[in-house]
PDB file of N, CA, C and O in Angstrom:
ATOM      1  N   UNK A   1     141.977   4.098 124.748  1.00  0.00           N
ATOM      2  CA  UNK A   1     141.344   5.384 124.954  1.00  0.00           C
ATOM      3  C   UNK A   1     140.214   5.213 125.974  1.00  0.00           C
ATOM      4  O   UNK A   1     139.347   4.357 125.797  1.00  0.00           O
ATOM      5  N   UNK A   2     140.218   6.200 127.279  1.00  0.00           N
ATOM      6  CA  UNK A   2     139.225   5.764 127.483  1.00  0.00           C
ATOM      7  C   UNK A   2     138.044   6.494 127.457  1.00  0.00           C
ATOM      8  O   UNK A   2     137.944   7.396 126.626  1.00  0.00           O
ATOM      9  N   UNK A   3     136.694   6.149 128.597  1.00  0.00           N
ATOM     10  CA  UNK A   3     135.401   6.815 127.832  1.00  0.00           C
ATOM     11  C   UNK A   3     135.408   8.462 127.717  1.00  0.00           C
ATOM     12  O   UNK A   3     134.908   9.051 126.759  1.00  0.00           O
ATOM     13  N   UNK A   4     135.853   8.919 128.491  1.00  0.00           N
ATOM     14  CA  UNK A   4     135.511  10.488 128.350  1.00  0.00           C
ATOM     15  C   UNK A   4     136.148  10.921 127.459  1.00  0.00           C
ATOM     16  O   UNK A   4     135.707  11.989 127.036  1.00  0.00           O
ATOM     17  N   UNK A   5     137.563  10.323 126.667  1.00  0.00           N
ATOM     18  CA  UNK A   5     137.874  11.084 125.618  1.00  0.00           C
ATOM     19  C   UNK A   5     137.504  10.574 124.827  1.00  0.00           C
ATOM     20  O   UNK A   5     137.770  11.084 123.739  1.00  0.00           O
ATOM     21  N   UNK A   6     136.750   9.396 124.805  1.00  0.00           N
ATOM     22  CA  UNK A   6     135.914   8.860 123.089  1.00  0.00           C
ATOM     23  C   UNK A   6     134.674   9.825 122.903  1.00  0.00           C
ATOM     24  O   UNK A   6     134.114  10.263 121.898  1.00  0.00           O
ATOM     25  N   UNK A   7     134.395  10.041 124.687  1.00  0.00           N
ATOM     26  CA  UNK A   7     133.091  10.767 124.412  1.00  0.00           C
ATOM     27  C   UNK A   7     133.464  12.399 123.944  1.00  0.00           C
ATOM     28  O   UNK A   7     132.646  13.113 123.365  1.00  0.00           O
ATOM     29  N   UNK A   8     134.770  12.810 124.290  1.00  0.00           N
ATOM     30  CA  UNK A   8     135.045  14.276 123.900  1.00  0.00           C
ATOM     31  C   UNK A   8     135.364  14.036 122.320  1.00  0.00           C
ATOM     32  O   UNK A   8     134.552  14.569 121.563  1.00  0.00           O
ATOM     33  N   UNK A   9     136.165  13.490 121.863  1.00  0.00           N
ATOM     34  CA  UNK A   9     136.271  13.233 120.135  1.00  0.00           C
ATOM     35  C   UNK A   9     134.705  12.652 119.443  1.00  0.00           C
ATOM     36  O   UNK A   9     134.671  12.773 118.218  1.00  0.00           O
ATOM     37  N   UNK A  10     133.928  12.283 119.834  1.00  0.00           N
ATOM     38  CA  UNK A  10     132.530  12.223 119.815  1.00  0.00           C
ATOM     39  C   UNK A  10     131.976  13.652 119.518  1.00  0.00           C
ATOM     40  O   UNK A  10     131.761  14.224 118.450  1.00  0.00           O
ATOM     41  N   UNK A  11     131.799  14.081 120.965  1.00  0.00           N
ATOM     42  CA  UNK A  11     131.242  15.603 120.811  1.00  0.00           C
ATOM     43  C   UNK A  11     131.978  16.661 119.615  1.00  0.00           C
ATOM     44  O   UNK A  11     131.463  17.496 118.871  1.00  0.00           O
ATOM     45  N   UNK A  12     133.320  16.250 119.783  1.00  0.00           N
ATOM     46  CA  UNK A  12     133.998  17.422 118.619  1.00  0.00           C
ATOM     47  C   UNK A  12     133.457  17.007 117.080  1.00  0.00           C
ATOM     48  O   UNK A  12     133.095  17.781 116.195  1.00  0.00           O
ATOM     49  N   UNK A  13     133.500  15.942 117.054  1.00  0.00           N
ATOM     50  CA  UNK A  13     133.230  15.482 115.604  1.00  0.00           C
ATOM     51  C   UNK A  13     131.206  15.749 115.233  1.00  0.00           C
ATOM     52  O   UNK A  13     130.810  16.181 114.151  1.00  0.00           O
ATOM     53  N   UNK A  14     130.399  15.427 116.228  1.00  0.00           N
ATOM     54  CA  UNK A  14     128.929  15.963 115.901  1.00  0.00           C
ATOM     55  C   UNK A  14     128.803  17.179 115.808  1.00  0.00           C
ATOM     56  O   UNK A  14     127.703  17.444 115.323  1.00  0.00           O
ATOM     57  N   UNK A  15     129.517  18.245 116.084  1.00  0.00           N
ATOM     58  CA  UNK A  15     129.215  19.432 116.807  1.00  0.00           C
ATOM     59  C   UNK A  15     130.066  19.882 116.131  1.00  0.00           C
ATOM     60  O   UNK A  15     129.546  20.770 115.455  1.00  0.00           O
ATOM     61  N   UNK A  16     131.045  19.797 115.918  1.00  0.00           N
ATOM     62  CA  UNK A  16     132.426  20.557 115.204  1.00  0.00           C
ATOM     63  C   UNK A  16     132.829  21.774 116.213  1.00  0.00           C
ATOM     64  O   UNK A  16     133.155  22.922 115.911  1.00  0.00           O
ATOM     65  N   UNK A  17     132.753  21.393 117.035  1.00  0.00           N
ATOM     66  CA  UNK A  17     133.076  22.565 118.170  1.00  0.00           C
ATOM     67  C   UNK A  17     133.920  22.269 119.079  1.00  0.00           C
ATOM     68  O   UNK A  17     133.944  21.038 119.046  1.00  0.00           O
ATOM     69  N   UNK A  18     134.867  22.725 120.135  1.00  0.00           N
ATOM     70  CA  UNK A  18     135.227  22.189 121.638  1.00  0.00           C
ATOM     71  C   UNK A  18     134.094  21.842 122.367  1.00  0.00           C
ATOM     72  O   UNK A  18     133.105  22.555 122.199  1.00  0.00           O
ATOM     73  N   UNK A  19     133.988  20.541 123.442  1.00  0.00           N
ATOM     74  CA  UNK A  19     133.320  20.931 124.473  1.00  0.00           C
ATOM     75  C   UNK A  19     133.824  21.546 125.432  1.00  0.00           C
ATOM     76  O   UNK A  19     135.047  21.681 125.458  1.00  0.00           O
ATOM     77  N   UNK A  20     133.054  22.052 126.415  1.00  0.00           N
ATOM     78  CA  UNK A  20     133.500  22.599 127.511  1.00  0.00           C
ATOM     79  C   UNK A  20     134.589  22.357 128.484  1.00  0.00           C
ATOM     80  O   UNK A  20     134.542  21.151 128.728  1.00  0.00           O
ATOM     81  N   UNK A  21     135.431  22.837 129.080  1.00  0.00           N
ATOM     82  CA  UNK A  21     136.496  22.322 129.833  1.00  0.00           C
ATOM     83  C   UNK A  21     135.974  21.767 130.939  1.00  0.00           C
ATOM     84  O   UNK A  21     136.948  21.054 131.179  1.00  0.00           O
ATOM     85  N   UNK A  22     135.067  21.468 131.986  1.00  0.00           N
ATOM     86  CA  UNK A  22     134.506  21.542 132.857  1.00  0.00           C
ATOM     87  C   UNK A  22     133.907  20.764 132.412  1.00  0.00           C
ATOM     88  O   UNK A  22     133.083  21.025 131.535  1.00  0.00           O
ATOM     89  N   UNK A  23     134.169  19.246 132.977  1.00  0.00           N
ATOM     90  CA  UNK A  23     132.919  18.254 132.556  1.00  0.00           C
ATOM     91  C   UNK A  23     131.740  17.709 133.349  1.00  0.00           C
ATOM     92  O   UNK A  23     131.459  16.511 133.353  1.00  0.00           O
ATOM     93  N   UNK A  24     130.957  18.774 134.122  1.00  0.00           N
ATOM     94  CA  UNK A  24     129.976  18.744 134.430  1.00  0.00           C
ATOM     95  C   UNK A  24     129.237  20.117 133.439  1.00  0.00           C
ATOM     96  O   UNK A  24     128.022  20.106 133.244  1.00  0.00           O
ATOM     97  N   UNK A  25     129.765  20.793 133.099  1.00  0.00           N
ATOM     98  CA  UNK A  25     129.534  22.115 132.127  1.00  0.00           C
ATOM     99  C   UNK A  25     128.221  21.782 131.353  1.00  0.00           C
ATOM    100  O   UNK A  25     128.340  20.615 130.980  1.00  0.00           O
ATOM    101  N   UNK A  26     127.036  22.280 130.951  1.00  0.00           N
ATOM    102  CA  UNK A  26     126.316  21.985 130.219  1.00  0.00           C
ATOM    103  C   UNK A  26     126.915  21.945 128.588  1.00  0.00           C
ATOM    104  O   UNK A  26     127.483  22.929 128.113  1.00  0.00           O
ATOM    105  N   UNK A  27     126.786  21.149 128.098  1.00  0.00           N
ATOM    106  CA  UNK A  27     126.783  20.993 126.290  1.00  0.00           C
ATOM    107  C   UNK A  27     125.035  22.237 125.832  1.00  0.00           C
ATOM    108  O   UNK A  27     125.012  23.391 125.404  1.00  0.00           O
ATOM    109  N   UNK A  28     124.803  22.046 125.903  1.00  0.00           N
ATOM    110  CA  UNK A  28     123.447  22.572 125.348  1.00  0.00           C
ATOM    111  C   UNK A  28     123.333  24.329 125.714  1.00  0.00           C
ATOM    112  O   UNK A  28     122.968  25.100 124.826  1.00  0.00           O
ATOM    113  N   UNK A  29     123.668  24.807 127.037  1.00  0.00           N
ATOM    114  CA  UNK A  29     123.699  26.064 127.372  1.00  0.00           C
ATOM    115  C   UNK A  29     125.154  26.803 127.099  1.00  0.00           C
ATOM    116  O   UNK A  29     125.273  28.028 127.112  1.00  0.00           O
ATOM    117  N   UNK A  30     126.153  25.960 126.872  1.00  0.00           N
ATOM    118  CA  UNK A  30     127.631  26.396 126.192  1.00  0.00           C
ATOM    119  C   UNK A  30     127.551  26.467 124.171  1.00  0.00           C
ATOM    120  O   UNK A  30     128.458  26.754 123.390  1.00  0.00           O
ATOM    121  N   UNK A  31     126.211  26.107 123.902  1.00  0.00           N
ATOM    122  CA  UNK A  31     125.797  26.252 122.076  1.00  0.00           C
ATOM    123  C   UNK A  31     126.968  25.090 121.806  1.00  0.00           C
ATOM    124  O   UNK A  31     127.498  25.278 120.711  1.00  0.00           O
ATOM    125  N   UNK A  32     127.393  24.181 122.371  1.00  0.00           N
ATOM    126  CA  UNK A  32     128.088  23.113 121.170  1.00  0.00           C
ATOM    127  C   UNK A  32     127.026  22.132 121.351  1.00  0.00           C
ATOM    128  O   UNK A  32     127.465  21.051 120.956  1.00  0.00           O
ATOM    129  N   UNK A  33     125.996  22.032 121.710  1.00  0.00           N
ATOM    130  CA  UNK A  33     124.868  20.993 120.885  1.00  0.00           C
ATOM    131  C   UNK A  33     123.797  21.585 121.328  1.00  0.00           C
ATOM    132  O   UNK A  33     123.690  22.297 122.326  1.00  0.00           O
ATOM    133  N   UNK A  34     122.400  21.044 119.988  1.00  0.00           N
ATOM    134  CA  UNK A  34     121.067  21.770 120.074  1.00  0.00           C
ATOM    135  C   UNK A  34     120.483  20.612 120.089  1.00  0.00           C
ATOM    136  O   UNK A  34     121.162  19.589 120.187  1.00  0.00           O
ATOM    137  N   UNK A  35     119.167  20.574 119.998  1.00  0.00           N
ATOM    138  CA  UNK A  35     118.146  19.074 119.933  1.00  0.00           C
ATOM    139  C   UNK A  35     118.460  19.201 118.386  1.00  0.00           C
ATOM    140  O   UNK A  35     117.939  20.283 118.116  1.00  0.00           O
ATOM    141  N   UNK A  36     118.872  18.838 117.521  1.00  0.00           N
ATOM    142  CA  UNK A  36     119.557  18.447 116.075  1.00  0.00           C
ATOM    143  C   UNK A  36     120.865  17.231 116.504  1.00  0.00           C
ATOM    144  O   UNK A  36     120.938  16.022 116.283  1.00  0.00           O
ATOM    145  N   UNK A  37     121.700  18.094 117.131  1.00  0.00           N
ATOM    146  CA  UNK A  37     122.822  17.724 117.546  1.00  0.00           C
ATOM    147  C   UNK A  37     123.096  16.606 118.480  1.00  0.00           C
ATOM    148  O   UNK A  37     124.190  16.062 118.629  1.00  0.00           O
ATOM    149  N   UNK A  38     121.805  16.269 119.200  1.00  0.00           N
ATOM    150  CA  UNK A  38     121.843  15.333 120.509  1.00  0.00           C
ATOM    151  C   UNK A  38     120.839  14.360 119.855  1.00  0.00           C
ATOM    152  O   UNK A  38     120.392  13.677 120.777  1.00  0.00           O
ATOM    153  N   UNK A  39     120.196  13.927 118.512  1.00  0.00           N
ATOM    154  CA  UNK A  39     120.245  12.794 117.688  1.00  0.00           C
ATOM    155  C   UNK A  39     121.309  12.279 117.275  1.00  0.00           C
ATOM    156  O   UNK A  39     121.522  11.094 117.535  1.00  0.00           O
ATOM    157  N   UNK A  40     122.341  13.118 116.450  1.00  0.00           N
ATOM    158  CA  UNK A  40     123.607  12.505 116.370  1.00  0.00           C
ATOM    159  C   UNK A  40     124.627  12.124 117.432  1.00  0.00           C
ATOM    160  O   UNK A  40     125.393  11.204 117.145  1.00  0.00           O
ATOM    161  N   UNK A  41     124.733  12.673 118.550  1.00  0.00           N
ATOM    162  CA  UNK A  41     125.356  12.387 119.582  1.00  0.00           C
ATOM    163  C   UNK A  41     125.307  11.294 120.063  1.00  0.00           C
ATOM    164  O   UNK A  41     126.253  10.908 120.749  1.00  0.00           O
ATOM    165  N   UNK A  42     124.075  10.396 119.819  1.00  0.00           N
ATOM    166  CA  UNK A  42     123.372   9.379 120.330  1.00  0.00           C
ATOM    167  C   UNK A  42     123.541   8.218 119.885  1.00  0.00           C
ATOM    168  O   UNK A  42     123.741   7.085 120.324  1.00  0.00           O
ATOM    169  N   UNK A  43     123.338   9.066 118.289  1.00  0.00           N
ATOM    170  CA  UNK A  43     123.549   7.490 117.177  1.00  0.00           C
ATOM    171  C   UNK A  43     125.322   7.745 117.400  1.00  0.00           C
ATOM    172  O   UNK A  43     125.714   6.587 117.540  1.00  0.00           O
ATOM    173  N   UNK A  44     126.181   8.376 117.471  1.00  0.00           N
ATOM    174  CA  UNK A  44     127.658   8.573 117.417  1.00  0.00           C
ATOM    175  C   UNK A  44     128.048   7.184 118.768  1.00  0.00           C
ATOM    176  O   UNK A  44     128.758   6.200 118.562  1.00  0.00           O
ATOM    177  N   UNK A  45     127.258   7.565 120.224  1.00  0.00           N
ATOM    178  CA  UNK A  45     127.022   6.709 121.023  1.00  0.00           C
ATOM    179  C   UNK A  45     126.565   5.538 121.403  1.00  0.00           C
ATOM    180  O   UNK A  45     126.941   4.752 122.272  1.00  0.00           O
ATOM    181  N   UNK A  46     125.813   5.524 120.734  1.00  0.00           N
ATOM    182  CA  UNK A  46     125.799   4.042 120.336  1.00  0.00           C
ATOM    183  C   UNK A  46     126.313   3.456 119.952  1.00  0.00           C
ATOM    184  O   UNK A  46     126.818   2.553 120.619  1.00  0.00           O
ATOM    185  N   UNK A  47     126.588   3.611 118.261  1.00  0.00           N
ATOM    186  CA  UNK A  47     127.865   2.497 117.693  1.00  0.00           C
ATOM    187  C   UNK A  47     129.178   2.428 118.293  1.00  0.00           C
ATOM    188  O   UNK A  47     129.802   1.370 118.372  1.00  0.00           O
ATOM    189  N   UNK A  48     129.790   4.014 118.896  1.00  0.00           N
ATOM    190  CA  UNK A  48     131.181   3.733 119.438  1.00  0.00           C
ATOM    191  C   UNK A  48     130.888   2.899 120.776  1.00  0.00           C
ATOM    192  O   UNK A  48     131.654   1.990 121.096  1.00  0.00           O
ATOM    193  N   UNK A  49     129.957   3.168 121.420  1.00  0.00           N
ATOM    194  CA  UNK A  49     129.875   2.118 122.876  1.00  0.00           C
ATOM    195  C   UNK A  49     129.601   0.844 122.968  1.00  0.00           C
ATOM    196  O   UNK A  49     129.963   0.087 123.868  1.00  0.00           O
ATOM    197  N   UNK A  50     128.597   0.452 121.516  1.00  0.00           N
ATOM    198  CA  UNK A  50     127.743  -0.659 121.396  1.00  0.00           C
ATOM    199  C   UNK A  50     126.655  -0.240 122.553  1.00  0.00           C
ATOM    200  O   UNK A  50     126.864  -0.498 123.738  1.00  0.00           O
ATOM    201  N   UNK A  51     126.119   0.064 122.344  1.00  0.00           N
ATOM    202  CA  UNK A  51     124.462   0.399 123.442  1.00  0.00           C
ATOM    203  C   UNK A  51     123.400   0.874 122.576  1.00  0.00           C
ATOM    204  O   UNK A  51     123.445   1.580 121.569  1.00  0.00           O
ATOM    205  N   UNK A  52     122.076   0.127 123.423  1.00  0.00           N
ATOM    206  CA  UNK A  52     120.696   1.143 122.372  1.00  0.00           C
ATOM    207  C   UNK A  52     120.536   1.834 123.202  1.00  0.00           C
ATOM    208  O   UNK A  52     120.853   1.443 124.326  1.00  0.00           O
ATOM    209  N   UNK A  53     120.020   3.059 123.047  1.00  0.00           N
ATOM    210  CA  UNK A  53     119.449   3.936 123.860  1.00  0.00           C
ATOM    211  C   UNK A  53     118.077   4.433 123.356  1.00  0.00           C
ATOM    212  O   UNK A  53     117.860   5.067 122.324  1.00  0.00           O
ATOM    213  N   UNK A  54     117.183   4.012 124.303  1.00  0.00           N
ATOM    214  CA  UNK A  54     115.391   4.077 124.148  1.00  0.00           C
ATOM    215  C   UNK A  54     115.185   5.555 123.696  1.00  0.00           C
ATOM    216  O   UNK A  54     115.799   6.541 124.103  1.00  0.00           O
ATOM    217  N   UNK A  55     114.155   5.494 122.733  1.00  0.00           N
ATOM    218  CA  UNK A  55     113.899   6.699 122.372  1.00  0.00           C
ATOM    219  C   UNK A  55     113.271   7.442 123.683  1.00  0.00           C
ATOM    220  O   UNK A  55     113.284   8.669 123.576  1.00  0.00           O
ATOM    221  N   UNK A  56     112.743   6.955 124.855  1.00  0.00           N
ATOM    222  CA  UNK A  56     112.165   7.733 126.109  1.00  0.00           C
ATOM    223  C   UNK A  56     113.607   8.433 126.442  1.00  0.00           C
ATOM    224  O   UNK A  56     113.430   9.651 126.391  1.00  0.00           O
ATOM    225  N   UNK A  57     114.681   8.191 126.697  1.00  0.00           N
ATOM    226  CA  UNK A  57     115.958   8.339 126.809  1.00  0.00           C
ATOM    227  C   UNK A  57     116.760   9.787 125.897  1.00  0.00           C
ATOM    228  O   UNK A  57     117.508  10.671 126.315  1.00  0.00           O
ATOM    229  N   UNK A  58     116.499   9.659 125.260  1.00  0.00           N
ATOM    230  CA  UNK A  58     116.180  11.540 124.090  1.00  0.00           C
ATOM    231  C   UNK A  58     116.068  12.664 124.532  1.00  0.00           C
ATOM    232  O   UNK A  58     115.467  13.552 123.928  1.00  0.00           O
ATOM    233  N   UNK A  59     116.773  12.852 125.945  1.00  0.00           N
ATOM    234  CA  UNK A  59     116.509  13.931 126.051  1.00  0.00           C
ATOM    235  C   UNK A  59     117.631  14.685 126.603  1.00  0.00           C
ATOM    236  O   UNK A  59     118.587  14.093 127.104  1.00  0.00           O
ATOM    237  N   UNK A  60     117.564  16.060 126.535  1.00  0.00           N
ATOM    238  CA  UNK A  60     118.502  17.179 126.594  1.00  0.00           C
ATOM    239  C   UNK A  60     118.786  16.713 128.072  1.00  0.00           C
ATOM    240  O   UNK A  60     119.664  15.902 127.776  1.00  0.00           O
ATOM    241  N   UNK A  61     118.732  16.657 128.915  1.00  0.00           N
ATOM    242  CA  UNK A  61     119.220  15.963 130.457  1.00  0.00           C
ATOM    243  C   UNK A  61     119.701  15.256 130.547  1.00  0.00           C
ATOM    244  O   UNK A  61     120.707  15.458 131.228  1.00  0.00           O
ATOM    245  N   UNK A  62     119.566  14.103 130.126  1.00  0.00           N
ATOM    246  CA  UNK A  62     120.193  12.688 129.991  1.00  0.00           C
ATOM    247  C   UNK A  62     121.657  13.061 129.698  1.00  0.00           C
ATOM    248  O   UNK A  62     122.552  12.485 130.317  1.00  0.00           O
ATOM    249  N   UNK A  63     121.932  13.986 128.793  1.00  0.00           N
ATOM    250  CA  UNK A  63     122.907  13.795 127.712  1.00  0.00           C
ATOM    251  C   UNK A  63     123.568  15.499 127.942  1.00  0.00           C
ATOM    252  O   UNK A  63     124.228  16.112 127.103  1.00  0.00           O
ATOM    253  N   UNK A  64     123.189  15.966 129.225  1.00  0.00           N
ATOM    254  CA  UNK A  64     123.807  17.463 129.710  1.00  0.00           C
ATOM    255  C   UNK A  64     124.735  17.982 129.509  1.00  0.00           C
ATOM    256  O   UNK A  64     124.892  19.139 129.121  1.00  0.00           O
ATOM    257  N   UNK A  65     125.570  17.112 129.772  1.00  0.00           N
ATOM    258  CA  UNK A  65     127.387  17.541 130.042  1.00  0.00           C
ATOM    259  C   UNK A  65     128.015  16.081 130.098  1.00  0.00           C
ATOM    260  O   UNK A  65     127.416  15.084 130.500  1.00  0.00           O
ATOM    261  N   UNK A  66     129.203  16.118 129.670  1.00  0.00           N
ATOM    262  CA  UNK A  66     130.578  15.047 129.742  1.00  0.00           C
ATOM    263  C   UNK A  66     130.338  14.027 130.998  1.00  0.00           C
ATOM    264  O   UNK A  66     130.688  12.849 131.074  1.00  0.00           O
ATOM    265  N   UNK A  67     129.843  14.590 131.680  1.00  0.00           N
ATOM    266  CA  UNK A  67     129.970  13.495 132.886  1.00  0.00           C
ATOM    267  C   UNK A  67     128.535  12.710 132.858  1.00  0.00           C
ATOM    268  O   UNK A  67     128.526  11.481 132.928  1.00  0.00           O
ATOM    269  N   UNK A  68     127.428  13.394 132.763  1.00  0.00           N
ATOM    270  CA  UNK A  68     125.734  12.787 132.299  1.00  0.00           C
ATOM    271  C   UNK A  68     126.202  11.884 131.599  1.00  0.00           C
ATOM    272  O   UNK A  68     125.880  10.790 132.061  1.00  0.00           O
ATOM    273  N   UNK A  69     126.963  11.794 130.478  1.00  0.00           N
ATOM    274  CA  UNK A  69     127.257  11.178 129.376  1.00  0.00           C
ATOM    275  C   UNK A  69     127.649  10.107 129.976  1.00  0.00           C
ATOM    276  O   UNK A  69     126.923   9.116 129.887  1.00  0.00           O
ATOM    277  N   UNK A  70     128.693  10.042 130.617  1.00  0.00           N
ATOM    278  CA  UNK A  70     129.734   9.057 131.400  1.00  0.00           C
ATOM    279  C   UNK A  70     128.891   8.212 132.269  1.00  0.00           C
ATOM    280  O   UNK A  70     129.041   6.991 132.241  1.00  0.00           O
ATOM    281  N   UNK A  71     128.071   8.732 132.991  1.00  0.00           N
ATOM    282  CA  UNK A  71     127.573   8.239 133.972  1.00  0.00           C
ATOM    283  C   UNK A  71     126.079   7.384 133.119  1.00  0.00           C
ATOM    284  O   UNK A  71     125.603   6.313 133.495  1.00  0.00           O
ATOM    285  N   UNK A  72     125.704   8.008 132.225  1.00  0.00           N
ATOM    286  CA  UNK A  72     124.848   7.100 131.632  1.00  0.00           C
ATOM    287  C   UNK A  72     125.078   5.947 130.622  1.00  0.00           C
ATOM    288  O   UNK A  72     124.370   4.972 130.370  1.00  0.00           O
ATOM    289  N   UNK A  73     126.133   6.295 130.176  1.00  0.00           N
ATOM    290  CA  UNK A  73     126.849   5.021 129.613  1.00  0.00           C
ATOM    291  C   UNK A  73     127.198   3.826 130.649  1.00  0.00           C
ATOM    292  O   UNK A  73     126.638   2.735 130.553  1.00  0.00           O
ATOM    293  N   UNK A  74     128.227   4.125 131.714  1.00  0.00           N
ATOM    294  CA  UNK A  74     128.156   3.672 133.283  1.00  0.00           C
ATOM    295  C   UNK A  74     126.975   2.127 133.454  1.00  0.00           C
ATOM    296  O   UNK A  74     127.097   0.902 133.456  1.00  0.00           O
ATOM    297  N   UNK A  75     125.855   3.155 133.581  1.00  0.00           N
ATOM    298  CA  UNK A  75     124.366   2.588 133.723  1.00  0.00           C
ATOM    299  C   UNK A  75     124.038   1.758 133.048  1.00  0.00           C
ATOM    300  O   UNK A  75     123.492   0.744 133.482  1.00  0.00           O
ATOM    301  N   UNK A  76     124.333   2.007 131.570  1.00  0.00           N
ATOM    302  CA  UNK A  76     123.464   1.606 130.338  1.00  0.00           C
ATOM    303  C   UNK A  76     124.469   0.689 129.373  1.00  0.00           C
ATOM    304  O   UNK A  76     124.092   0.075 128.375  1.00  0.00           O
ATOM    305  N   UNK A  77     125.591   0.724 129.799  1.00  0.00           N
ATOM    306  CA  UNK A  77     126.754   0.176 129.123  1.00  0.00           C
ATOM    307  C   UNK A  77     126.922  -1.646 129.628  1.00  0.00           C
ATOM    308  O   UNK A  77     126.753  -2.126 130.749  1.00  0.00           O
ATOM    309  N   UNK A  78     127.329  -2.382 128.268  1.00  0.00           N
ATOM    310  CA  UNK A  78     127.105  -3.664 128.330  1.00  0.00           C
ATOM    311  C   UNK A  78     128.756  -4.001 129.296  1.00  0.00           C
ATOM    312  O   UNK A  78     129.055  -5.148 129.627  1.00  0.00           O
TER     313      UNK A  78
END
C-alpha cells in the first residue's frame, strides 16, 4: 500500500468521513478534521509511519490536505 492511501484510510478512520477528492483540497475547510481531529491524525501518523512529530509541528498547516501530509512525511520520514 502505498503512502497516500495509508494516509487516506488514516483520515477515514480519525474522522469517519471521506477526504476530499482533490489532494491538495484542504481537510480542515472541507469539515473532515477540526483541531480535535489533527491530534489523532498525528498520533494515527506516527505509529503507521514510525515518525515523531514535534509538538512545534501541531499545526493545522502542516497537516492541510493529502499532499501536506505526503510531503511532510517525505521530509520527516525515516
Amino acid at each position: 500500500m502505498d503512502n497516500r492511501t495509508q494516509i487516506i484510510e488514516i483520515i477515514r478512520r480519525v474522522a469517519g468521513k471521506e477526504p476530499p477528492a482533490a489532494a491538495d483540497e484542504s481537510l480542515f475547510d472541507s469539515g473532515v478534521l477540526d483541531s480535535f481531529g489533527l491530534q489523532d491524525l498525528v498520533t494515527e501518523l506516527e505509529h503507521i509511519f514510525d515518525v515523531k512529530i514535534p509538538d512545534g509541528d501541531l499545526t493545522p498547516r502542516k497537516f492541510e490536505s493529502i499532499e501536506r501530509i505526503e510531503r511532510y512525511l517525505e521530509e520527516h520520514g525515516k
